PDB file of C-alpha atoms in Angstrom:
ATOM      1  CA  MET A   1      23.993  -5.248 -29.102  1.00 71.00           C
ATOM      2  CA  ILE A   2      21.234  -4.372 -31.538  1.00 72.00           C
ATOM      3  CA  ASN A   3      20.872  -1.096 -33.409  1.00 75.00           C
ATOM      4  CA  TYR A   4      17.304  -0.817 -34.687  1.00 74.00           C
ATOM      5  CA  VAL A   5      16.086   2.092 -36.839  1.00 78.00           C
ATOM      6  CA  PRO A   6      12.252   2.041 -36.874  1.00 76.00           C
ATOM      7  CA  ARG A   7      11.984   5.261 -38.938  1.00 80.00           C
ATOM      8  CA  LYS A   8      14.268   7.881 -40.414  1.00 84.00           C
ATOM      9  CA  ASN A   9      16.276   9.887 -37.823  1.00 83.00           C
ATOM     10  CA  SER A  10      15.134   7.546 -35.037  1.00 82.00           C
ATOM     11  CA  ASN A  11      17.528   5.065 -33.512  1.00 80.00           C
ATOM     12  CA  VAL A  12      16.992   2.423 -30.805  1.00 75.00           C
ATOM     13  CA  LEU A  13      20.106   0.837 -29.310  1.00 78.00           C
ATOM     14  CA  LEU A  14      19.519  -2.304 -27.227  1.00 73.00           C
ATOM     15  CA  LEU A  15      21.876  -4.532 -25.294  1.00 75.00           C
ATOM     16  CA  THR A  16      20.835  -8.059 -24.365  1.00 73.00           C
ATOM     17  CA  SER A  17      22.417 -11.388 -23.521  1.00 73.00           C
ATOM     18  CA  TYR A  18      19.128 -13.279 -23.572  1.00 67.00           C
ATOM     19  CA  HIS A  19      18.198 -13.102 -27.240  1.00 58.00           C
ATOM     20  CA  SER A  20      19.921 -14.732 -30.164  1.00 62.00           C
ATOM     21  CA  LYS A  21      21.225 -12.903 -33.202  1.00 61.00           C
ATOM     22  CA  LEU A  22      18.749 -11.145 -35.466  1.00 55.00           C
ATOM     23  CA  LYS A  23      17.632 -13.277 -38.372  1.00 58.00           C
ATOM     24  CA  GLN A  24      17.754 -11.574 -41.734  1.00 55.00           C
ATOM     25  CA  GLY A  25      14.451 -10.857 -43.422  1.00 54.00           C
ATOM     26  CA  PHE A  26      12.496  -9.854 -40.307  1.00 62.00           C
ATOM     27  CA  LYS A  27      11.402  -6.263 -39.872  1.00 72.00           C
ATOM     28  CA  ARG A  28      11.771  -6.097 -36.115  1.00 72.00           C
ATOM     29  CA  PRO A  29      14.122  -7.902 -33.690  1.00 72.00           C
ATOM     30  CA  ASN A  30      12.667 -10.329 -31.141  1.00 74.00           C
ATOM     31  CA  ILE A  31      13.794  -8.152 -28.253  1.00 73.00           C
ATOM     32  CA  ILE A  32      11.609  -5.279 -29.521  1.00 73.00           C
ATOM     33  CA  ASN A  33       8.581  -7.583 -29.829  1.00 75.00           C
ATOM     34  CA  GLU A  34       9.039  -8.925 -26.300  1.00 75.00           C
ATOM     35  CA  TYR A  35       9.526  -5.412 -24.916  1.00 72.00           C
ATOM     36  CA  ASN A  36       6.299  -4.276 -26.585  1.00 72.00           C
ATOM     37  CA  LEU A  37       4.405  -7.257 -25.123  1.00 75.00           C
ATOM     38  CA  GLY A  38       5.347  -6.293 -21.548  1.00 70.00           C
ATOM     39  CA  LYS A  39       5.025  -2.551 -22.018  1.00 70.00           C
ATOM     40  CA  GLY A  40       1.251  -2.557 -21.473  1.00 65.00           C
ATOM     41  CA  CYS A  41       1.586  -3.993 -17.964  1.00 66.00           C
ATOM     42  CA  VAL A  42       3.963  -1.221 -16.954  1.00 65.00           C
ATOM     43  CA  ASP A  43       1.638   1.432 -18.374  1.00 63.00           C
ATOM     44  CA  SER A  44      -1.399   0.034 -16.548  1.00 68.00           C
ATOM     45  CA  ARG A  45       0.586  -0.167 -13.276  1.00 67.00           C
ATOM     46  CA  ASP A  46       1.658   3.444 -13.664  1.00 66.00           C
ATOM     47  CA  ALA A  47      -1.951   4.470 -14.301  1.00 68.00           C
ATOM     48  CA  ARG A  48      -3.140   2.651 -11.144  1.00 69.00           C
ATOM     49  CA  ILE A  49      -0.380   4.209  -9.058  1.00 69.00           C
ATOM     50  CA  GLU A  50      -1.097   7.738 -10.292  1.00 68.00           C
ATOM     51  CA  ASP A  51      -4.724   7.585  -9.061  1.00 67.00           C
ATOM     52  CA  PHE A  52      -3.651   7.885  -5.428  1.00 70.00           C
ATOM     53  CA  SER A  53      -0.032   8.800  -4.920  1.00 69.00           C
ATOM     54  CA  CYS A  54       1.972   9.081  -1.703  1.00 67.00           C
ATOM     55  CA  LYS A  55       4.793  11.021  -3.352  1.00 67.00           C
ATOM     56  CA  GLN A  56       5.945  14.286  -1.887  1.00 69.00           C
ATOM     57  CA  LYS A  57       8.248  16.862  -3.382  1.00 77.00           C
ATOM     58  CA  THR A  58      11.812  16.185  -2.270  1.00 79.00           C
ATOM     59  CA  ASN A  59      15.352  16.817  -3.439  1.00 82.00           C
ATOM     60  CA  ARG A  60      16.696  13.506  -2.159  1.00 84.00           C
ATOM     61  CA  TYR A  61      16.570  10.775  -4.768  1.00 83.00           C
ATOM     62  CA  ILE A  62      16.577   8.036  -2.124  1.00 88.00           C
ATOM     63  CA  MET A  63      13.233   9.316  -0.816  1.00 86.00           C
ATOM     64  CA  LEU A  64      11.791   9.197  -4.341  1.00 83.00           C
ATOM     65  CA  MET A  65      12.860   5.574  -4.557  1.00 86.00           C
ATOM     66  CA  LEU A  66      11.217   4.852  -1.196  1.00 87.00           C
ATOM     67  CA  TYR A  67       7.961   6.527  -2.276  1.00 85.00           C
ATOM     68  CA  PHE A  68       7.945   4.464  -5.480  1.00 84.00           C
ATOM     69  CA  ILE A  69       8.518   1.218  -3.552  1.00 88.00           C
ATOM     70  CA  VAL A  70       5.696   2.095  -1.133  1.00 86.00           C
ATOM     71  CA  GLU A  71       3.333   2.870  -4.020  1.00 87.00           C
ATOM     72  CA  VAL A  72       4.136  -0.396  -5.798  1.00 85.00           C
ATOM     73  CA  CYS A  73       3.638  -2.335  -2.542  1.00 88.00           C
ATOM     74  CA  ILE A  74       0.271  -0.656  -1.958  1.00 87.00           C
ATOM     75  CA  ASN A  75      -0.770  -1.436  -5.525  1.00 85.00           C
ATOM     76  CA  ASN A  76       0.322  -5.082  -5.247  1.00 86.00           C
ATOM     77  CA  GLY A  77      -1.441  -5.462  -1.902  1.00 88.00           C
ATOM     78  CA  PHE A  78      -4.634  -4.023  -3.352  1.00 87.00           C
ATOM     79  CA  LEU A  79      -4.482  -6.385  -6.331  1.00 85.00           C
ATOM     80  CA  LEU A  80      -3.992  -9.378  -4.017  1.00 88.00           C
ATOM     81  CA  MET A  81      -6.905  -8.309  -1.815  1.00 87.00           C
ATOM     82  CA  ARG A  82      -9.103  -7.694  -4.865  1.00 86.00           C
ATOM     83  CA  HIS A  83      -8.561 -11.271  -6.030  1.00 87.00           C
ATOM     84  CA  GLN A  84     -10.275 -12.438  -2.860  1.00 81.00           C
ATOM     85  CA  GLN A  85     -13.957 -12.950  -3.585  1.00 72.00           C
ATOM     86  CA  SER A  86     -15.120 -11.206  -0.410  1.00 80.00           C
ATOM     87  CA  TYR A  87     -13.121  -7.968  -0.895  1.00 80.00           C
ATOM     88  CA  GLN A  88     -15.201  -5.453  -2.844  1.00 81.00           C
ATOM     89  CA  LYS A  89     -13.852  -2.110  -1.589  1.00 82.00           C
ATOM     90  CA  THR A  90     -12.178   0.619  -3.603  1.00 83.00           C
ATOM     91  CA  LYS A  91      -8.469   1.356  -3.645  1.00 82.00           C
ATOM     92  CA  LYS A  92      -9.074   4.491  -1.598  1.00 83.00           C
ATOM     93  CA  CYS A  93     -10.767   2.436   1.148  1.00 85.00           C
ATOM     94  CA  PHE A  94      -7.927  -0.087   0.991  1.00 86.00           C
ATOM     95  CA  MET A  95      -5.345   2.662   1.439  1.00 85.00           C
ATOM     96  CA  ARG A  96      -7.247   4.080   4.424  1.00 84.00           C
ATOM     97  CA  GLU A  97      -7.495   0.655   6.028  1.00 85.00           C
ATOM     98  CA  LEU A  98      -3.806   0.008   5.442  1.00 87.00           C
ATOM     99  CA  SER A  99      -2.728   3.358   6.868  1.00 84.00           C
ATOM    100  CA  ALA A 100      -4.932   2.843   9.945  1.00 82.00           C
ATOM    101  CA  GLN A 101      -3.464  -0.606  10.547  1.00 84.00           C
ATOM    102  CA  LEU A 102       0.094   0.685  10.144  1.00 85.00           C
ATOM    103  CA  VAL A 103      -0.318   3.481  12.715  1.00 81.00           C
ATOM    104  CA  LYS A 104      -2.585   1.591  15.123  1.00 78.00           C
ATOM    105  CA  GLN A 105       0.167   0.195  17.352  1.00 79.00           C
ATOM    106  CA  HIS A 106       2.019   3.508  17.507  1.00 78.00           C
ATOM    107  CA  ILE A 107      -1.120   5.456  18.441  1.00 72.00           C
ATOM    108  CA  GLU A 108      -2.019   2.928  21.142  1.00 73.00           C
ATOM    109  CA  MET A 109       1.492   3.161  22.573  1.00 76.00           C
ATOM    110  CA  ARG A 110       1.275   6.960  22.665  1.00 71.00           C
ATOM    111  CA  TYR A 111      -2.174   6.765  24.238  1.00 68.00           C
ATOM    112  CA  GLN A 112      -0.618   5.091  27.282  1.00 74.00           C
ATOM    113  CA  ASN A 113       1.674   8.090  27.909  1.00 72.00           C
ATOM    114  CA  GLU A 114      -0.139  10.736  30.006  1.00 72.00           C
ATOM    115  CA  LYS A 115       1.967  13.627  28.684  1.00 72.00           C
ATOM    116  CA  ILE A 116       0.853  13.145  25.105  1.00 69.00           C
ATOM    117  CA  HIS A 117      -2.608  11.749  25.826  1.00 64.00           C
ATOM    118  CA  ALA A 118      -4.387  14.727  24.171  1.00 65.00           C
ATOM    119  CA  GLN A 119      -2.418  14.369  20.928  1.00 64.00           C
ATOM    120  CA  SER A 120      -3.109  10.640  20.841  1.00 62.00           C
ATOM    121  CA  GLU A 121      -6.787  11.239  21.419  1.00 64.00           C
ATOM    122  CA  HIS A 122      -6.806  13.609  18.449  1.00 66.00           C
ATOM    123  CA  ALA A 123      -5.102  10.887  16.351  1.00 65.00           C
ATOM    124  CA  PHE A 124      -7.782   8.364  17.347  1.00 63.00           C
ATOM    125  CA  ILE A 125     -10.469  10.752  16.152  1.00 64.00           C
ATOM    126  CA  HIS A 126      -8.535  11.587  12.977  1.00 67.00           C
ATOM    127  CA  TYR A 127      -8.055   7.975  11.841  1.00 60.00           C
ATOM    128  CA  ARG A 128     -11.648   6.907  12.428  1.00 59.00           C
ATOM    129  CA  LEU A 129     -14.195   7.327   9.680  1.00 40.00           C
ATOM    130  CA  PRO A 130     -17.673   8.787  10.091  1.00 41.00           C
ATOM    131  CA  GLN A 131     -20.508   6.319  10.559  1.00 40.00           C
ATOM    132  CA  ASN A 132     -22.022   7.098   7.139  1.00 42.00           C
ATOM    133  CA  HIS A 133     -18.784   6.480   5.214  1.00 42.00           C
ATOM    134  CA  LYS A 134     -18.909   3.619   2.721  1.00 45.00           C
ATOM    135  CA  CYS A 135     -15.837   1.999   4.334  1.00 45.00           C
ATOM    136  CA  TYR A 136     -16.403   0.365   7.685  1.00 41.00           C
ATOM    137  CA  ARG A 137     -15.366   2.139  10.867  1.00 42.00           C
ATOM    138  CA  TYR A 138     -11.816   1.313  11.882  1.00 44.00           C
ATOM    139  CA  GLN A 139     -11.286  -0.785  14.965  1.00 44.00           C
ATOM    140  CA  LEU A 140      -8.417   1.110  16.632  1.00 42.00           C
TER     141      LEU A 140
END
């Protein structure tokens, strides 16, 4: 356990089993330096996630956790696709493509049912993009 006081009336209490004891004569413990090195990645991830968020207002904490996991998965998927040389689309286009692919099978299954054919037809129209959109037209 490390008690670090960076300035007067400010206290940082850290618990770690990874780091060794603090060596005398250093201003800052190693755990603080390593935390500060990784802090930028978390901040940049949060900034990328906040651009397009799927969160909704809810009182159930489990749903908030699910929304966060979905957002991180979308962000990671976009970063993996962006590392491909041929993928040059924006994150918004990626999210639209992903959502269309996720609902494609469900919409096609509903399209087979005659009772809900009209609703499914509306969904087909809703998830297709106009011809002049910069993303390609979805193949549903």
